[in-house]
GROMACS .gro file of C-alpha atoms in nm:
model
  398
    1UNK     CA    1  -1.209   1.617   1.776
    2UNK     CA    2  -0.918   1.625   1.532
    3UNK     CA    3  -0.565   1.499   1.596
    4UNK     CA    4  -0.449   1.858   1.642
    5UNK     CA    5  -0.716   1.928   1.903
    6UNK     CA    6  -0.646   1.602   2.083
    7UNK     CA    7  -0.272   1.678   2.089
    8UNK     CA    8  -0.340   2.019   2.246
    9UNK     CA    9  -0.553   1.844   2.507
   10UNK     CA   10  -0.274   1.597   2.588
   11UNK     CA   11  -0.026   1.883   2.625
   12UNK     CA   12  -0.261   2.072   2.857
   13UNK     CA   13  -0.343   1.776   3.081
   14UNK     CA   14  -0.026   1.564   3.070
   15UNK     CA   15   0.238   1.791   2.922
   16UNK     CA   16   0.532   1.640   3.111
   17UNK     CA   17   0.455   1.279   3.026
   18UNK     CA   18   0.635   1.091   2.750
   19UNK     CA   19   0.460   1.097   2.414
   20UNK     CA   20   0.710   0.975   2.156
   21UNK     CA   21   1.028   0.769   2.185
   22UNK     CA   22   1.268   0.712   1.897
   23UNK     CA   23   1.609   0.540   1.922
   24UNK     CA   24   1.783   0.876   1.968
   25UNK     CA   25   1.511   1.109   2.096
   26UNK     CA   26   1.219   1.136   2.336
   27UNK     CA   27   0.948   1.402   2.336
   28UNK     CA   28   0.685   1.478   2.598
   29UNK     CA   29   0.334   1.580   2.503
   30UNK     CA   30   0.418   1.939   2.586
   31UNK     CA   31   0.736   1.939   2.377
   32UNK     CA   32   0.562   1.777   2.082
   33UNK     CA   33   0.274   2.025   2.097
   34UNK     CA   34   0.513   2.322   2.118
   35UNK     CA   35   0.711   2.206   1.814
   36UNK     CA   36   0.396   2.131   1.616
   37UNK     CA   37   0.266   2.481   1.694
   38UNK     CA   38   0.595   2.633   1.578
   39UNK     CA   39   0.580   2.441   1.248
   40UNK     CA   40   0.216   2.538   1.198
   41UNK     CA   41   0.290   2.907   1.259
   42UNK     CA   42   0.575   2.898   1.006
   43UNK     CA   43   0.349   2.730   0.751
   44UNK     CA   44   0.067   2.979   0.802
   45UNK     CA   45   0.302   3.263   0.707
   46UNK     CA   46   0.361   3.119   0.360
   47UNK     CA   47   0.053   2.909   0.277
   48UNK     CA   48  -0.324   2.919   0.279
   49UNK     CA   49  -0.554   2.664   0.448
   50UNK     CA   50  -0.649   2.381   0.217
   51UNK     CA   51  -0.325   2.386   0.022
   52UNK     CA   52  -0.110   2.073   0.007
   53UNK     CA   53   0.224   2.016   0.180
   54UNK     CA   54   0.457   1.729   0.093
   55UNK     CA   55   0.668   1.580   0.372
   56UNK     CA   56   1.018   1.487   0.257
   57UNK     CA   57   1.166   1.417   0.599
   58UNK     CA   58   1.352   1.101   0.704
   59UNK     CA   59   1.174   0.886   0.966
   60UNK     CA   60   1.229   1.082   1.288
   61UNK     CA   61   1.044   1.299   1.539
   62UNK     CA   62   1.071   1.579   1.281
   63UNK     CA   63   0.852   1.374   1.046
   64UNK     CA   64   0.579   1.361   1.309
   65UNK     CA   65   0.619   1.734   1.377
   66UNK     CA   66   0.594   1.811   1.004
   67UNK     CA   67   0.281   1.598   0.961
   68UNK     CA   68   0.099   1.737   1.264
   69UNK     CA   69   0.220   2.091   1.190
   70UNK     CA   70   0.065   2.072   0.845
   71UNK     CA   71  -0.265   1.954   0.992
   72UNK     CA   72  -0.263   2.228   1.256
   73UNK     CA   73  -0.201   2.487   0.984
   74UNK     CA   74  -0.511   2.365   0.800
   75UNK     CA   75  -0.311   2.211   0.515
   76UNK     CA   76  -0.350   1.874   0.343
   77UNK     CA   77  -0.041   1.672   0.430
   78UNK     CA   78   0.124   1.435   0.183
   79UNK     CA   79   0.331   1.178   0.375
   80UNK     CA   80   0.608   1.053   0.147
   81UNK     CA   81   0.842   0.760   0.176
   82UNK     CA   82   1.157   0.698  -0.027
   83UNK     CA   83   0.982   0.564  -0.340
   84UNK     CA   84   0.782   0.733  -0.614
   85UNK     CA   85   0.840   1.087  -0.493
   86UNK     CA   86   0.861   1.248  -0.836
   87UNK     CA   87   0.533   1.096  -0.951
   88UNK     CA   88   0.354   1.189  -0.629
   89UNK     CA   89   0.473   1.549  -0.641
   90UNK     CA   90   0.356   1.578  -1.001
   91UNK     CA   91   0.014   1.436  -0.913
   92UNK     CA   92  -0.050   1.613  -0.582
   93UNK     CA   93   0.101   1.951  -0.682
   94UNK     CA   94   0.190   2.064  -0.328
   95UNK     CA   95   0.237   2.431  -0.248
   96UNK     CA   96   0.523   2.362  -0.009
   97UNK     CA   97   0.768   2.085   0.072
   98UNK     CA   98   0.864   2.017   0.433
   99UNK     CA   99   1.223   1.918   0.514
  100UNK     CA  100   1.482   1.954   0.789
  101UNK     CA  101   1.773   2.197   0.812
  102UNK     CA  102   2.013   1.915   0.725
  103UNK     CA  103   1.819   1.809   0.415
  104UNK     CA  104   1.704   2.141   0.265
  105UNK     CA  105   1.990   2.163   0.016
  106UNK     CA  106   1.950   1.802  -0.098
  107UNK     CA  107   1.573   1.843  -0.129
  108UNK     CA  108   1.610   2.154  -0.342
  109UNK     CA  109   1.856   1.972  -0.566
  110UNK     CA  110   1.614   1.678  -0.599
  111UNK     CA  111   1.326   1.909  -0.688
  112UNK     CA  112   1.536   2.091  -0.947
  113UNK     CA  113   1.656   1.772  -1.115
  114UNK     CA  114   1.316   1.603  -1.122
  115UNK     CA  115   1.130   1.880  -1.306
  116UNK     CA  116   0.935   1.971  -0.995
  117UNK     CA  117   1.123   2.289  -0.911
  118UNK     CA  118   0.938   2.597  -0.795
  119UNK     CA  119   0.817   2.453  -0.465
  120UNK     CA  120   0.892   2.646  -0.149
  121UNK     CA  121   1.093   2.436   0.098
  122UNK     CA  122   1.054   2.481   0.475
  123UNK     CA  123   1.277   2.328   0.744
  124UNK     CA  124   1.039   2.235   1.024
  125UNK     CA  125   1.316   2.198   1.284
  126UNK     CA  126   1.422   2.559   1.227
  127UNK     CA  127   1.078   2.707   1.297
  128UNK     CA  128   1.090   2.941   1.600
  129UNK     CA  129   0.857   2.891   1.892
  130UNK     CA  130   0.518   3.057   1.850
  131UNK     CA  131   0.349   3.065   2.192
  132UNK     CA  132  -0.016   3.156   2.175
  133UNK     CA  133  -0.051   3.059   1.809
  134UNK     CA  134  -0.370   2.862   1.742
  135UNK     CA  135  -0.439   2.628   1.455
  136UNK     CA  136  -0.665   2.700   1.162
  137UNK     CA  137  -1.010   2.551   1.219
  138UNK     CA  138  -1.090   2.246   1.011
  139UNK     CA  139  -1.402   2.033   0.987
  140UNK     CA  140  -1.384   1.660   1.062
  141UNK     CA  141  -1.496   1.599   0.704
  142UNK     CA  142  -1.205   1.801   0.560
  143UNK     CA  143  -0.922   1.606   0.397
  144UNK     CA  144  -0.629   1.572   0.638
  145UNK     CA  145  -0.382   1.394   0.411
  146UNK     CA  146  -0.333   1.206   0.085
  147UNK     CA  147  -0.203   0.849   0.093
  148UNK     CA  148  -0.009   0.726  -0.207
  149UNK     CA  149   0.036   0.537  -0.437
  150UNK     CA  150  -0.338   0.574  -0.490
  151UNK     CA  151  -0.385   0.931  -0.366
  152UNK     CA  152  -0.644   0.822  -0.107
  153UNK     CA  153  -0.813   1.123   0.057
  154UNK     CA  154  -0.819   1.058   0.433
  155UNK     CA  155  -1.027   1.302   0.637
  156UNK     CA  156  -0.964   1.420   0.993
  157UNK     CA  157  -1.259   1.210   1.105
  158UNK     CA  158  -1.129   0.901   0.920
  159UNK     CA  159  -0.791   0.893   1.093
  160UNK     CA  160  -0.936   0.952   1.441
  161UNK     CA  161  -1.196   0.680   1.384
  162UNK     CA  162  -0.937   0.429   1.262
  163UNK     CA  163  -0.710   0.510   1.556
  164UNK     CA  164  -0.996   0.438   1.797
  165UNK     CA  165  -1.064   0.111   1.616
  166UNK     CA  166  -0.696   0.013   1.625
  167UNK     CA  167  -0.675   0.098   1.993
  168UNK     CA  168  -0.926  -0.179   2.067
  169UNK     CA  169  -0.687  -0.442   1.933
  170UNK     CA  170  -0.367  -0.407   2.144
  171UNK     CA  171  -0.396  -0.412   2.521
  172UNK     CA  172  -0.047  -0.281   2.607
  173UNK     CA  173  -0.011   0.051   2.783
  174UNK     CA  174   0.261   0.154   2.536
  175UNK     CA  175   0.226   0.136   2.157
  176UNK     CA  176   0.523  -0.015   1.972
  177UNK     CA  177   0.536   0.050   1.598
  178UNK     CA  178   0.795  -0.108   1.366
  179UNK     CA  179   0.685   0.106   1.071
  180UNK     CA  180   0.783   0.459   0.959
  181UNK     CA  181   0.517   0.732   0.973
  182UNK     CA  182   0.513   0.749   0.592
  183UNK     CA  183   0.345   0.406   0.592
  184UNK     CA  184  -0.037   0.407   0.633
  185UNK     CA  185  -0.021   0.165   0.926
  186UNK     CA  186   0.286   0.336   1.072
  187UNK     CA  187   0.104   0.669   1.065
  188UNK     CA  188  -0.199   0.532   1.249
  189UNK     CA  189   0.003   0.331   1.504
  190UNK     CA  190   0.290   0.573   1.554
  191UNK     CA  191   0.102   0.903   1.549
  192UNK     CA  192  -0.276   0.874   1.564
  193UNK     CA  193  -0.325   0.597   1.824
  194UNK     CA  194  -0.098   0.761   2.085
  195UNK     CA  195  -0.267   1.100   2.044
  196UNK     CA  196  -0.617   0.953   2.056
  197UNK     CA  197  -0.551   0.724   2.353
  198UNK     CA  198  -0.280   0.910   2.542
  199UNK     CA  199  -0.055   0.605   2.527
  200UNK     CA  200   0.312   0.678   2.448
  201UNK     CA  201   0.463   0.525   2.137
  202UNK     CA  202   0.802   0.368   2.078
  203UNK     CA  203   0.949   0.335   1.728
  204UNK     CA  204   1.178   0.037   1.723
  205UNK     CA  205   1.276  -0.110   1.383
  206UNK     CA  206   1.341  -0.451   1.538
  207UNK     CA  207   0.994  -0.475   1.689
  208UNK     CA  208   0.779  -0.776   1.593
  209UNK     CA  209   0.493  -0.736   1.350
  210UNK     CA  210   0.232  -0.492   1.473
  211UNK     CA  211  -0.128  -0.582   1.548
  212UNK     CA  212  -0.154  -0.946   1.440
  213UNK     CA  213  -0.501  -1.029   1.317
  214UNK     CA  214  -0.535  -0.711   1.113
  215UNK     CA  215  -0.460  -0.618   0.757
  216UNK     CA  216  -0.397  -0.285   0.588
  217UNK     CA  217  -0.633  -0.123   0.341
  218UNK     CA  218  -0.526   0.230   0.252
  219UNK     CA  219  -0.877   0.316   0.136
  220UNK     CA  220  -0.997   0.234   0.490
  221UNK     CA  221  -0.730   0.473   0.629
  222UNK     CA  222  -0.515   0.178   0.741
  223UNK     CA  223  -0.657  -0.101   0.954
  224UNK     CA  224  -0.933  -0.350   0.890
  225UNK     CA  225  -0.925  -0.583   1.192
  226UNK     CA  226  -0.974  -0.952   1.133
  227UNK     CA  227  -1.174  -1.154   1.381
  228UNK     CA  228  -1.467  -0.939   1.490
  229UNK     CA  229  -1.405  -0.597   1.329
  230UNK     CA  230  -1.429  -0.317   1.584
  231UNK     CA  231  -1.619  -0.010   1.473
  232UNK     CA  232  -1.649  -0.130   1.114
  233UNK     CA  233  -1.900  -0.330   0.914
  234UNK     CA  234  -1.764  -0.605   0.690
  235UNK     CA  235  -1.952  -0.797   0.420
  236UNK     CA  236  -1.844  -1.073   0.185
  237UNK     CA  237  -1.990  -1.015  -0.161
  238UNK     CA  238  -2.007  -1.244  -0.462
  239UNK     CA  239  -1.969  -1.155  -0.828
  240UNK     CA  240  -2.342  -1.088  -0.852
  241UNK     CA  241  -2.314  -0.808  -0.597
  242UNK     CA  242  -2.500  -1.000  -0.325
  243UNK     CA  243  -2.384  -1.122   0.015
  244UNK     CA  244  -2.261  -1.481   0.023
  245UNK     CA  245  -2.340  -1.728   0.303
  246UNK     CA  246  -2.107  -1.761   0.601
  247UNK     CA  247  -1.807  -1.973   0.513
  248UNK     CA  248  -1.820  -1.891   0.140
  249UNK     CA  249  -1.539  -1.682  -0.008
  250UNK     CA  250  -1.591  -1.356  -0.190
  251UNK     CA  251  -1.471  -0.997  -0.205
  252UNK     CA  252  -1.434  -0.814   0.125
  253UNK     CA  253  -1.642  -0.497   0.144
  254UNK     CA  254  -1.603  -0.252   0.432
  255UNK     CA  255  -1.823   0.027   0.568
  256UNK     CA  256  -1.754   0.260   0.858
  257UNK     CA  257  -1.627   0.603   0.966
  258UNK     CA  258  -1.271   0.504   0.878
  259UNK     CA  259  -1.346   0.459   0.507
  260UNK     CA  260  -1.175   0.743   0.320
  261UNK     CA  261  -1.347   0.997   0.097
  262UNK     CA  262  -1.210   0.869  -0.233
  263UNK     CA  263  -0.915   0.908  -0.469
  264UNK     CA  264  -0.756   1.243  -0.538
  265UNK     CA  265  -0.875   1.376  -0.876
  266UNK     CA  266  -1.026   1.039  -0.978
  267UNK     CA  267  -1.402   1.082  -0.931
  268UNK     CA  268  -1.516   0.796  -1.155
  269UNK     CA  269  -1.289   0.542  -0.991
  270UNK     CA  270  -1.379   0.682  -0.649
  271UNK     CA  271  -1.748   0.630  -0.716
  272UNK     CA  272  -1.694   0.270  -0.827
  273UNK     CA  273  -1.464   0.171  -0.538
  274UNK     CA  274  -1.601   0.377  -0.247
  275UNK     CA  275  -1.971   0.398  -0.332
  276UNK     CA  276  -2.070   0.038  -0.389
  277UNK     CA  277  -2.412  -0.094  -0.292
  278UNK     CA  278  -2.496  -0.453  -0.194
  279UNK     CA  279  -2.780  -0.591  -0.405
  280UNK     CA  280  -3.075  -0.693  -0.193
  281UNK     CA  281  -2.975  -0.498   0.121
  282UNK     CA  282  -3.264  -0.301   0.265
  283UNK     CA  283  -3.042  -0.056   0.455
  284UNK     CA  284  -2.899   0.216   0.227
  285UNK     CA  285  -2.526   0.223   0.287
  286UNK     CA  286  -2.210   0.296   0.087
  287UNK     CA  287  -1.949   0.021   0.086
  288UNK     CA  288  -1.579   0.019   0.005
  289UNK     CA  289  -1.475  -0.257  -0.235
  290UNK     CA  290  -1.134  -0.368  -0.106
  291UNK     CA  291  -1.053  -0.604  -0.393
  292UNK     CA  292  -0.937  -0.859  -0.132
  293UNK     CA  293  -1.077  -1.207  -0.087
  294UNK     CA  294  -1.203  -1.358   0.236
  295UNK     CA  295  -1.494  -1.511   0.422
  296UNK     CA  296  -1.692  -1.469   0.742
  297UNK     CA  297  -1.723  -1.756   0.987
  298UNK     CA  298  -2.069  -1.847   1.122
  299UNK     CA  299  -1.983  -1.641   1.433
  300UNK     CA  300  -1.902  -1.337   1.218
  301UNK     CA  301  -1.521  -1.346   1.230
  302UNK     CA  302  -1.338  -1.214   0.922
  303UNK     CA  303  -1.074  -1.434   0.760
  304UNK     CA  304  -0.863  -1.291   0.476
  305UNK     CA  305  -0.766  -1.550   0.217
  306UNK     CA  306  -0.588  -1.341  -0.043
  307UNK     CA  307  -0.488  -1.000  -0.165
  308UNK     CA  308  -0.503  -0.897  -0.527
  309UNK     CA  309  -0.292  -0.585  -0.586
  310UNK     CA  310  -0.055  -0.483  -0.866
  311UNK     CA  311   0.189  -0.203  -0.775
  312UNK     CA  312  -0.058  -0.096  -0.510
  313UNK     CA  313  -0.359  -0.092  -0.744
  314UNK     CA  314  -0.643  -0.332  -0.812
  315UNK     CA  315  -0.576  -0.527  -1.132
  316UNK     CA  316  -0.935  -0.475  -1.244
  317UNK     CA  317  -0.892  -0.097  -1.224
  318UNK     CA  318  -0.580  -0.103  -1.442
  319UNK     CA  319  -0.739  -0.344  -1.689
  320UNK     CA  320  -1.055  -0.135  -1.720
  321UNK     CA  321  -0.853   0.180  -1.785
  322UNK     CA  322  -0.641   0.006  -2.048
  323UNK     CA  323  -0.940  -0.142  -2.230
  324UNK     CA  324  -1.097   0.202  -2.265
  325UNK     CA  325  -0.776   0.357  -2.398
  326UNK     CA  326  -0.811   0.247  -2.762
  327UNK     CA  327  -1.093   0.095  -2.974
  328UNK     CA  328  -0.861  -0.178  -3.105
  329UNK     CA  329  -0.845  -0.343  -2.760
  330UNK     CA  330  -1.074  -0.636  -2.690
  331UNK     CA  331  -1.293  -0.581  -2.380
  332UNK     CA  332  -1.256  -0.818  -2.085
  333UNK     CA  333  -0.947  -0.984  -2.228
  334UNK     CA  334  -0.662  -0.806  -2.051
  335UNK     CA  335  -0.447  -0.899  -1.753
  336UNK     CA  336  -0.245  -0.683  -1.515
  337UNK     CA  337   0.026  -0.839  -1.300
  338UNK     CA  338   0.329  -0.734  -1.099
  339UNK     CA  339   0.695  -0.803  -1.175
  340UNK     CA  340   1.001  -0.727  -0.967
  341UNK     CA  341   0.795  -0.643  -0.665
  342UNK     CA  342   0.606  -0.327  -0.748
  343UNK     CA  343   0.621  -0.280  -1.126
  344UNK     CA  344   0.316  -0.338  -1.342
  345UNK     CA  345   0.277  -0.518  -1.675
  346UNK     CA  346  -0.040  -0.517  -1.884
  347UNK     CA  347  -0.117  -0.788  -2.139
  348UNK     CA  348  -0.391  -0.691  -2.387
  349UNK     CA  349  -0.574  -0.872  -2.666
  350UNK     CA  350  -0.678  -0.703  -2.987
  351UNK     CA  351  -1.046  -0.691  -3.073
  352UNK     CA  352  -1.203  -0.918  -3.335
  353UNK     CA  353  -1.135  -0.797  -3.686
  354UNK     CA  354  -0.801  -0.639  -3.593
  355UNK     CA  355  -0.496  -0.771  -3.776
  356UNK     CA  356  -0.247  -0.950  -3.546
  357UNK     CA  357   0.064  -0.751  -3.453
  358UNK     CA  358   0.361  -0.811  -3.678
  359UNK     CA  359   0.696  -0.646  -3.636
  360UNK     CA  360   0.708  -0.278  -3.540
  361UNK     CA  361   0.363  -0.189  -3.661
  362UNK     CA  362   0.284   0.181  -3.607
  363UNK     CA  363  -0.066   0.079  -3.501
  364UNK     CA  364   0.069  -0.146  -3.227
  365UNK     CA  365   0.283   0.140  -3.098
  366UNK     CA  366  -0.025   0.360  -3.111
  367UNK     CA  367  -0.215   0.114  -2.889
  368UNK     CA  368   0.075   0.087  -2.646
  369UNK     CA  369   0.111   0.466  -2.621
  370UNK     CA  370  -0.263   0.508  -2.565
  371UNK     CA  371  -0.261   0.251  -2.284
  372UNK     CA  372   0.046   0.398  -2.115
  373UNK     CA  373  -0.100   0.747  -2.130
  374UNK     CA  374  -0.439   0.638  -1.997
  375UNK     CA  375  -0.293   0.445  -1.704
  376UNK     CA  376  -0.056   0.728  -1.617
  377UNK     CA  377  -0.327   0.993  -1.639
  378UNK     CA  378  -0.586   0.806  -1.432
  379UNK     CA  379  -0.370   0.616  -1.183
  380UNK     CA  380  -0.040   0.803  -1.186
  381UNK     CA  381   0.136   0.474  -1.266
  382UNK     CA  382   0.414   0.414  -1.519
  383UNK     CA  383   0.381   0.068  -1.672
  384UNK     CA  384   0.696  -0.137  -1.707
  385UNK     CA  385   0.564  -0.307  -2.021
  386UNK     CA  386   0.255  -0.331  -2.241
  387UNK     CA  387   0.214  -0.659  -2.432
  388UNK     CA  388  -0.032  -0.662  -2.726
  389UNK     CA  389  -0.154  -1.005  -2.834
  390UNK     CA  390  -0.346  -1.096  -3.152
  391UNK     CA  391  -0.719  -1.153  -3.142
  392UNK     CA  392  -0.820  -1.505  -3.052
  393UNK     CA  393  -1.076  -1.489  -3.333
  394UNK     CA  394  -0.812  -1.480  -3.605
  395UNK     CA  395  -0.694  -1.230  -3.861
  396UNK     CA  396  -0.877  -0.913  -3.950
  397UNK     CA  397  -0.811  -0.564  -4.076
  398UNK     CA  398  -0.709  -0.241  -3.907
   0.00000   0.00000   0.00000
């Protein structure tokens, strides 16, 4: 079943029970289902199933209504936080933007000033009730939403599977989430887990960290539990593509129904990251390469030892894209790293036989422009700086 179908079931069997509690609002399952149906009906009048809808709503019950309304209307939701909205809108090209009555004017102004005008804007809290309206049918394998910054395509089956896996970690009868629903973990904890399990959720910004012993991998929908992973297979793989012995560190690979379909409009990168195979394994299985480091204990418990992300992307992905951007760049001699939190810098080395950069060489600017364009086109990322270093082999000619 999908989240929309499960929500309808909760409303039918426990409509008067509390579903969602925010600091200033509480909704029962019946109230939430009614508002989601109203939003879906309004969306169906102006969109077609399969189109994309961006959610530009502050963290609130309306955000949850907008997200679930989009799913019930058969749309692909795009949960957005406060950062990177212009880039995401340009990449995802939504047909409609969801807002609230109080924010419609500001959203339209933002869209007009960020060269993304032309989108229809719908206030989900102004949608009239639509009793009897049913959702558009979707398949579990259909994409439910896109998670940025990477544009990860999460299916209806993925989010339900990850919610069931997450539900095996906490034992409390009420779910407490400290994260907004625009966050991958906040979406699973604050929306999916309550619907799947029937447990009410409380959003409290002062709550302690959620689900200790887990870590977040957007490509795995959200959660990869540490310890003994529930409902997922985890392998530790060395540089040769083979499993390493228990206790040895390597890259964490994940397989399971929660692993997303791939990256939006990035088929080559999707194939490399989501369709890995372990050398020497007899069982044919696709694996997700997380890019994170860890090891398995002799009893099979997962321990994460390090994460290796730059602005939300794997450094190796950015480096590979940059090295293919121009023939003057030396292969396997680049480095991507983060500065000021979430901004990316790429340091590149020129290939053998290429004259070292001096001054404002037009060729150096050509290399920089090619790298910036390639990274933006493939990953949707604007680099803070591109540094071009001379070849370690000495002088040469352009």
